[in-house]
PDB file of C-alpha atoms in Angstrom:
ATOM      1  CA  MET A1099       0.000   0.000   0.000  1.00 48.00           C
ATOM      2  CA  PRO A1100       1.332   3.485  -0.833  1.00 58.00           C
ATOM      3  CA  ASP A1101       0.221   4.899   2.518  1.00 68.00           C
ATOM      4  CA  ILE A1102      -1.969   4.011   5.478  1.00 77.00           C
ATOM      5  CA  LEU A1103      -3.710   6.490   7.771  1.00 83.00           C
ATOM      6  CA  ALA A1104      -5.928   5.201  10.575  1.00 86.00           C
ATOM      7  CA  ILE A1105      -8.503   7.339  12.367  1.00 89.00           C
ATOM      8  CA  ALA A1106     -10.733   6.370  15.307  1.00 89.00           C
ATOM      9  CA  LEU A1107     -13.979   6.324  13.354  1.00 92.00           C
ATOM     10  CA  GLY A1108     -16.279   3.421  12.620  1.00 90.00           C
ATOM     11  CA  GLY A1109     -19.781   2.147  13.144  1.00 91.00           C
ATOM     12  CA  GLY A1110     -19.143   1.438  16.808  1.00 93.00           C
ATOM     13  CA  THR A1111     -17.457   4.761  17.580  1.00 94.00           C
ATOM     14  CA  VAL A1112     -19.018   6.343  20.670  1.00 96.00           C
ATOM     15  CA  VAL A1113     -20.612   9.798  20.424  1.00 96.00           C
ATOM     16  CA  SER A1114     -20.135  12.192  23.357  1.00 94.00           C
ATOM     17  CA  GLU A1115     -23.049  13.583  25.410  1.00 93.00           C
ATOM     18  CA  ASP A1116     -23.394  16.711  23.284  1.00 93.00           C
ATOM     19  CA  GLY A1117     -22.169  15.233  19.987  1.00 92.00           C
ATOM     20  CA  SER A1118     -19.127  17.487  19.841  1.00 93.00           C
ATOM     21  CA  ARG A1119     -16.684  14.616  20.165  1.00 93.00           C
ATOM     22  CA  VAL A1120     -16.624  11.392  18.155  1.00 94.00           C
ATOM     23  CA  GLY A1121     -14.393   8.600  19.489  1.00 89.00           C
ATOM     24  CA  PRO A1122     -11.825   7.406  20.163  1.00 91.00           C
ATOM     25  CA  ARG A1123     -13.840   5.017  22.338  1.00 93.00           C
ATOM     26  CA  SER A1124     -15.819   2.320  20.542  1.00 94.00           C
ATOM     27  CA  VAL A1125     -18.281  -0.349  21.599  1.00 94.00           C
ATOM     28  CA  GLY A1126     -16.569  -2.665  19.106  1.00 91.00           C
ATOM     29  CA  TYR A1127     -18.137  -6.100  18.756  1.00 89.00           C
ATOM     30  CA  ARG A1128     -20.738  -5.152  21.403  1.00 94.00           C
ATOM     31  CA  ILE A1129     -22.487  -2.836  18.961  1.00 94.00           C
ATOM     32  CA  ALA A1130     -25.385  -5.283  18.491  1.00 93.00           C
ATOM     33  CA  ALA A1131     -26.163  -4.971  22.204  1.00 93.00           C
ATOM     34  CA  GLU A1132     -25.131  -1.420  23.111  1.00 95.00           C
ATOM     35  CA  ALA A1133     -26.013   0.836  20.149  1.00 95.00           C
ATOM     36  CA  LEU A1134     -29.340   2.684  20.146  1.00 96.00           C
ATOM     37  CA  ALA A1135     -30.241   1.099  16.823  1.00 95.00           C
ATOM     38  CA  PHE A1136     -30.168  -2.299  18.529  1.00 96.00           C
ATOM     39  CA  GLY A1137     -32.044  -1.296  21.661  1.00 95.00           C
ATOM     40  CA  GLY A1138     -28.984  -0.334  23.710  1.00 94.00           C
ATOM     41  CA  SER A1139     -28.216   2.882  25.550  1.00 94.00           C
ATOM     42  CA  THR A1140     -24.942   4.024  23.957  1.00 95.00           C
ATOM     43  CA  ALA A1141     -25.013   6.530  21.107  1.00 96.00           C
ATOM     44  CA  THR A1142     -22.670   5.445  18.322  1.00 96.00           C
ATOM     45  CA  MET A1143     -21.833   6.615  14.828  1.00 96.00           C
ATOM     46  CA  THR A1144     -24.098   3.873  13.496  1.00 95.00           C
ATOM     47  CA  ASP A1145     -26.968   5.561  15.319  1.00 96.00           C
ATOM     48  CA  ALA A1146     -25.958   8.983  14.012  1.00 96.00           C
ATOM     49  CA  ALA A1147     -25.775   7.688  10.443  1.00 95.00           C
ATOM     50  CA  VAL A1148     -29.131   5.919  10.715  1.00 95.00           C
ATOM     51  CA  ALA A1149     -30.733   9.069  12.125  1.00 95.00           C
ATOM     52  CA  ALA A1150     -29.257  11.038   9.211  1.00 94.00           C
ATOM     53  CA  GLY A1151     -30.826   8.647   6.718  1.00 93.00           C
ATOM     54  CA  ARG A1152     -27.542   7.177   5.504  1.00 91.00           C
ATOM     55  CA  GLY A1153     -28.502   3.581   6.120  1.00 88.00           C
ATOM     56  CA  ALA A1154     -31.025   1.192   7.627  1.00 89.00           C
ATOM     57  CA  VAL A1155     -29.265  -0.762  10.363  1.00 89.00           C
ATOM     58  CA  GLY A1156     -30.475  -2.342  13.561  1.00 90.00           C
ATOM     59  CA  THR A1157     -33.757  -3.409  15.108  1.00 93.00           C
ATOM     60  CA  HIS A1158     -34.926  -0.154  16.708  1.00 94.00           C
ATOM     61  CA  PRO A1159     -35.725   3.261  15.196  1.00 92.00           C
ATOM     62  CA  VAL A1160     -33.324   6.098  15.964  1.00 94.00           C
ATOM     63  CA  ALA A1161     -34.746   9.605  16.200  1.00 91.00           C
ATOM     64  CA  ARG A1162     -32.770  12.440  14.667  1.00 91.00           C
ATOM     65  CA  ASP A1163     -31.689  15.010  17.236  1.00 94.00           C
ATOM     66  CA  ALA A1164     -29.150  17.815  17.592  1.00 95.00           C
ATOM     67  CA  ARG A1165     -26.632  15.554  19.294  1.00 95.00           C
ATOM     68  CA  LEU A1166     -26.528  12.948  16.512  1.00 96.00           C
ATOM     69  CA  ALA A1167     -26.655  15.590  13.785  1.00 95.00           C
ATOM     70  CA  ARG A1168     -23.614  17.298  15.293  1.00 96.00           C
ATOM     71  CA  ALA A1169     -21.806  13.957  15.529  1.00 96.00           C
ATOM     72  CA  VAL A1170     -22.367  13.402  11.798  1.00 95.00           C
ATOM     73  CA  ARG A1171     -20.831  16.794  11.015  1.00 95.00           C
ATOM     74  CA  GLU A1172     -17.846  16.043  13.261  1.00 95.00           C
ATOM     75  CA  ALA A1173     -17.323  12.636  11.637  1.00 95.00           C
ATOM     76  CA  ASP A1174     -17.551  14.099   8.126  1.00 94.00           C
ATOM     77  CA  ALA A1175     -14.925  16.674   9.068  1.00 94.00           C
ATOM     78  CA  MET A1176     -12.639  13.898  10.386  1.00 93.00           C
ATOM     79  CA  VAL A1177     -12.923  11.960   7.128  1.00 92.00           C
ATOM     80  CA  ALA A1178     -12.409  15.073   4.985  1.00 91.00           C
ATOM     81  CA  ASP A1179      -9.248  15.893   6.958  1.00 91.00           C
ATOM     82  CA  ALA A1180      -7.970  12.322   6.555  1.00 90.00           C
ATOM     83  CA  VAL A1181      -8.650  12.427   2.815  1.00 88.00           C
ATOM     84  CA  ASP A1182      -6.742  15.691   2.486  1.00 87.00           C
ATOM     85  CA  ARG A1183      -3.760  14.273   4.381  1.00 86.00           C
ATOM     86  CA  VAL A1184      -3.607  11.099   2.301  1.00 83.00           C
ATOM     87  CA  ALA A1185      -4.284  12.747  -1.063  1.00 78.00           C
ATOM     88  CA  LEU A1186      -1.673  15.477  -0.427  1.00 73.00           C
ATOM     89  CA  GLY A1187      -3.963  18.181  -1.699  1.00 69.00           C
ATOM     90  CA  ARG A1188      -5.175  16.434  -4.874  1.00 74.00           C
ATOM     91  CA  ALA A1189      -8.955  16.575  -5.231  1.00 73.00           C
ATOM     92  CA  ASP A1190      -9.432  14.501  -8.366  1.00 78.00           C
ATOM     93  CA  ARG A1191      -9.358  11.045  -6.822  1.00 83.00           C
ATOM     94  CA  PRO A1192     -12.343   8.867  -5.905  1.00 88.00           C
ATOM     95  CA  LEU A1193     -12.876   7.573  -2.402  1.00 87.00           C
ATOM     96  CA  ILE A1194     -13.815   3.877  -2.267  1.00 86.00           C
ATOM     97  CA  ALA A1195     -16.024   3.150   0.738  1.00 88.00           C
ATOM     98  CA  VAL A1196     -15.885  -0.460   1.967  1.00 86.00           C
ATOM     99  CA  GLY A1197     -16.478  -2.286   5.214  1.00 84.00           C
ATOM    100  CA  GLY A1198     -19.448  -2.675   7.515  1.00 83.00           C
ATOM    101  CA  GLY A1199     -19.230   0.915   8.736  1.00 85.00           C
ATOM    102  CA  ALA A1200     -18.786   2.520   5.314  1.00 89.00           C
ATOM    103  CA  PHE A1201     -22.448   3.587   5.217  1.00 90.00           C
ATOM    104  CA  ILE A1202     -21.693   6.325   7.754  1.00 92.00           C
ATOM    105  CA  LEU A1203     -19.847   8.261   5.035  1.00 93.00           C
ATOM    106  CA  PRO A1204     -21.716  10.904   3.017  1.00 93.00           C
ATOM    107  CA  ASP A1205     -22.239  10.607  -0.748  1.00 91.00           C
ATOM    108  CA  THR A1206     -19.919  13.553  -1.387  1.00 91.00           C
ATOM    109  CA  LEU A1207     -16.794  14.636   0.438  1.00 89.00           C
ATOM    110  CA  PRO A1208     -14.521  17.655   0.002  1.00 87.00           C
ATOM    111  CA  GLY A1209     -11.265  16.632  -1.621  1.00 84.00           C
ATOM    112  CA  THR A1210     -12.693  13.713  -3.602  1.00 88.00           C
ATOM    113  CA  SER A1211     -14.073  13.433  -7.122  1.00 89.00           C
ATOM    114  CA  GLU A1212     -16.723  10.930  -5.979  1.00 90.00           C
ATOM    115  CA  VAL A1213     -17.553   8.412  -3.279  1.00 91.00           C
ATOM    116  CA  VAL A1214     -17.668   4.920  -4.804  1.00 89.00           C
ATOM    117  CA  ARG A1215     -19.620   2.174  -3.060  1.00 88.00           C
ATOM    118  CA  PRO A1216     -18.876  -1.182  -4.747  1.00 84.00           C
ATOM    119  CA  ALA A1217     -21.390  -4.014  -4.694  1.00 84.00           C
ATOM    120  CA  HIS A1218     -21.114  -6.076  -1.490  1.00 82.00           C
ATOM    121  CA  ALA A1219     -18.776  -3.442  -0.038  1.00 81.00           C
ATOM    122  CA  ASP A1220     -20.072  -4.158   3.454  1.00 80.00           C
ATOM    123  CA  VAL A1221     -18.217  -7.474   3.535  1.00 78.00           C
ATOM    124  CA  ALA A1222     -14.944  -6.102   2.159  1.00 74.00           C
ATOM    125  CA  ASN A1223     -12.260  -5.218   4.655  1.00 65.00           C
ATOM    126  CA  ALA A1224      -9.163  -4.500   2.584  1.00 59.00           C
ATOM    127  CA  VAL A1225      -8.878  -2.690  -0.730  1.00 59.00           C
ATOM    128  CA  GLY A1226      -5.163  -3.496  -0.548  1.00 63.00           C
ATOM    129  CA  ALA A1227      -5.923  -7.084  -1.493  1.00 60.00           C
ATOM    130  CA  ALA A1228      -7.307  -5.843  -4.794  1.00 63.00           C
ATOM    131  CA  ILE A1229      -4.119  -3.993  -5.758  1.00 71.00           C
ATOM    132  CA  ALA A1230      -1.593  -6.395  -4.274  1.00 75.00           C
ATOM    133  CA  LEU A1231       0.836  -8.363  -6.409  1.00 85.00           C
ATOM    134  CA  ALA A1232       0.342 -12.086  -6.938  1.00 88.00           C
ATOM    135  CA  SER A1233       3.381 -13.991  -5.751  1.00 93.00           C
ATOM    136  CA  GLY A1234       4.994 -17.400  -5.679  1.00 95.00           C
ATOM    137  CA  ARG A1235       7.721 -18.848  -3.419  1.00 95.00           C
ATOM    138  CA  PHE A1236      10.063 -21.769  -3.834  1.00 95.00           C
ATOM    139  CA  ASP A1237      12.622 -23.338  -1.490  1.00 94.00           C
ATOM    140  CA  THR A1238      15.198 -25.914  -2.478  1.00 92.00           C
ATOM    141  CA  ILE A1239      18.591 -27.334  -1.534  1.00 90.00           C
ATOM    142  CA  ALA A1240      21.256 -26.777  -4.198  1.00 85.00           C
ATOM    143  CA  PRO A1241      24.855 -27.980  -4.419  1.00 85.00           C
ATOM    144  CA  ALA A1242      27.383 -25.312  -3.505  1.00 82.00           C
ATOM    145  CA  GLY A1243      29.718 -26.236  -6.329  1.00 78.00           C
ATOM    146  CA  ALA A1244      28.994 -27.504  -9.801  1.00 77.00           C
ATOM    147  CA  GLY A1245      25.322 -27.343 -10.655  1.00 81.00           C
ATOM    148  CA  ARG A1246      24.569 -24.472  -8.289  1.00 85.00           C
ATOM    149  CA  ARG A1247      23.807 -21.960 -11.020  1.00 88.00           C
ATOM    150  CA  ALA A1248      21.469 -24.359 -12.834  1.00 90.00           C
ATOM    151  CA  ALA A1249      19.669 -25.220  -9.577  1.00 89.00           C
ATOM    152  CA  ILE A1250      19.136 -21.536  -8.776  1.00 91.00           C
ATOM    153  CA  GLU A1251      17.785 -20.911 -12.266  1.00 93.00           C
ATOM    154  CA  ARG A1252      15.318 -23.775 -11.836  1.00 93.00           C
ATOM    155  CA  ALA A1253      14.237 -22.301  -8.495  1.00 94.00           C
ATOM    156  CA  ARG A1254      13.701 -18.890 -10.095  1.00 95.00           C
ATOM    157  CA  GLN A1255      11.553 -20.447 -12.809  1.00 96.00           C
ATOM    158  CA  GLU A1256       9.534 -22.477 -10.321  1.00 96.00           C
ATOM    159  CA  ALA A1257       8.818 -19.381  -8.207  1.00 95.00           C
ATOM    160  CA  ALA A1258       7.769 -17.461 -11.326  1.00 96.00           C
ATOM    161  CA  ASP A1259       5.502 -20.317 -12.418  1.00 96.00           C
ATOM    162  CA  ARG A1260       3.866 -20.354  -9.006  1.00 96.00           C
ATOM    163  CA  ALA A1261       3.253 -16.601  -9.190  1.00 94.00           C
ATOM    164  CA  VAL A1262       1.588 -17.052 -12.587  1.00 94.00           C
ATOM    165  CA  ALA A1263      -0.518 -19.891 -11.166  1.00 93.00           C
ATOM    166  CA  ALA A1264      -1.602 -17.491  -8.411  1.00 90.00           C
ATOM    167  CA  GLY A1265      -2.842 -15.027 -11.041  1.00 88.00           C
ATOM    168  CA  ALA A1266       0.178 -12.884 -11.964  1.00 91.00           C
ATOM    169  CA  ASP A1267       0.673 -11.595 -15.499  1.00 92.00           C
ATOM    170  CA  PRO A1268       3.297 -13.930 -17.046  1.00 92.00           C
ATOM    171  CA  GLY A1269       4.946 -11.068 -18.924  1.00 92.00           C
ATOM    172  CA  ARG A1270       5.389  -8.900 -15.822  1.00 92.00           C
ATOM    173  CA  VAL A1271       6.600 -11.351 -13.182  1.00 95.00           C
ATOM    174  CA  GLU A1272       9.867 -10.413 -11.483  1.00 95.00           C
ATOM    175  CA  ILE A1273      12.117 -12.083  -8.933  1.00 95.00           C
ATOM    176  CA  VAL A1274      11.787  -9.872  -5.882  1.00 94.00           C
ATOM    177  CA  ASP A1275      13.803 -11.913  -3.382  1.00 94.00           C
ATOM    178  CA  LEU A1276      16.564 -14.505  -3.711  1.00 94.00           C
ATOM    179  CA  ALA A1277      18.495 -15.741  -0.704  1.00 93.00           C
ATOM    180  CA  GLU A1278      21.202 -18.382  -0.350  1.00 92.00           C
ATOM    181  CA  VAL A1279      22.021 -19.834   3.047  1.00 91.00           C
ATOM    182  CA  PRO A1280      25.055 -22.167   3.360  1.00 90.00           C
ATOM    183  CA  LEU A1281      24.250 -25.465   5.069  1.00 88.00           C
ATOM    184  CA  ALA A1282      26.758 -27.029   7.434  1.00 84.00           C
ATOM    185  CA  TYR A1283      27.336 -30.592   8.565  1.00 82.00           C
ATOM    186  CA  LEU A1284      26.516 -32.175   5.202  1.00 80.00           C
ATOM    187  CA  THR A1285      28.656 -34.674   3.365  1.00 82.00           C
ATOM    188  CA  GLU A1286      28.668 -32.376   0.337  1.00 84.00           C
ATOM    189  CA  PRO A1287      28.707 -28.531   0.372  1.00 87.00           C
ATOM    190  CA  ALA A1288      25.177 -27.206  -0.217  1.00 89.00           C
ATOM    191  CA  VAL A1289      23.067 -24.078   0.128  1.00 90.00           C
ATOM    192  CA  ARG A1290      19.403 -23.520   0.819  1.00 92.00           C
ATOM    193  CA  VAL A1291      17.895 -21.340  -1.903  1.00 93.00           C
ATOM    194  CA  HIS A1292      14.761 -19.294  -1.253  1.00 95.00           C
ATOM    195  CA  VAL A1293      13.190 -17.451  -4.175  1.00 96.00           C
ATOM    196  CA  LYS A1294      10.138 -15.204  -4.290  1.00 96.00           C
ATOM    197  CA  ALA A1295       8.584 -13.946  -7.533  1.00 96.00           C
ATOM    198  CA  ALA A1296       5.736 -11.444  -7.885  1.00 94.00           C
ATOM    199  CA  GLY A1297       3.840  -9.537 -10.510  1.00 93.00           C
ATOM    200  CA  PRO A1298       0.617  -7.565 -11.145  1.00 90.00           C
ATOM    201  CA  LEU A1299      -2.584  -9.543 -11.520  1.00 84.00           C
ATOM    202  CA  ARG A1300      -3.380 -10.773 -15.015  1.00 82.00           C
ATOM    203  CA  THR A1301      -6.207  -8.651 -16.451  1.00 71.00           C
ATOM    204  CA  ARG A1302      -6.885 -10.790 -19.502  1.00 63.00           C
ATOM    205  CA  PRO A1303      -7.680 -14.495 -19.775  1.00 57.00           C
ATOM    206  CA  ALA A1304      -4.653 -16.713 -20.350  1.00 55.00           C
TER     207      ALA A1304
END
């Protein structure tokens, strides 16, 4: 990932008594018992978002009031600030909203070109997986003398083949790590060879 910035904001984030402060406390996994939308007594950002009409979550209605409305404004300002810090001032990039608490975000945010909500985004928890490289690893024992070079070349090819099998583009696979570790106490000199290959995901059928 190019950069990661974490802020204390999610569906379980606790709203202060007057709504002027959002987080950093959270009810976490207890949201289904403690949030207002589930019949609990703790005001959370899920409740604020439901009251603002941003989603239908829970088993109990949540009335819109000044406290929850203020919490929504505070949360939006937190996200806008985070976007500005990550985007380094560029305002032409989309924001992809994923995860169970993504519905608390507004449909438009300063500093973004659009807010994108992919299908089934509520069950996604890492966009990084979608842009990560596909990789393959291979370990082998190679002779330290004659035949070493050929053995290493076979290991490189095997690692590359495994990366391709994992979905990497065959024409863009590279060896990103190659390590040789001498092995002692053997009758013949040998080294352990570890190779890792990686490449961008293949976008066209093989």
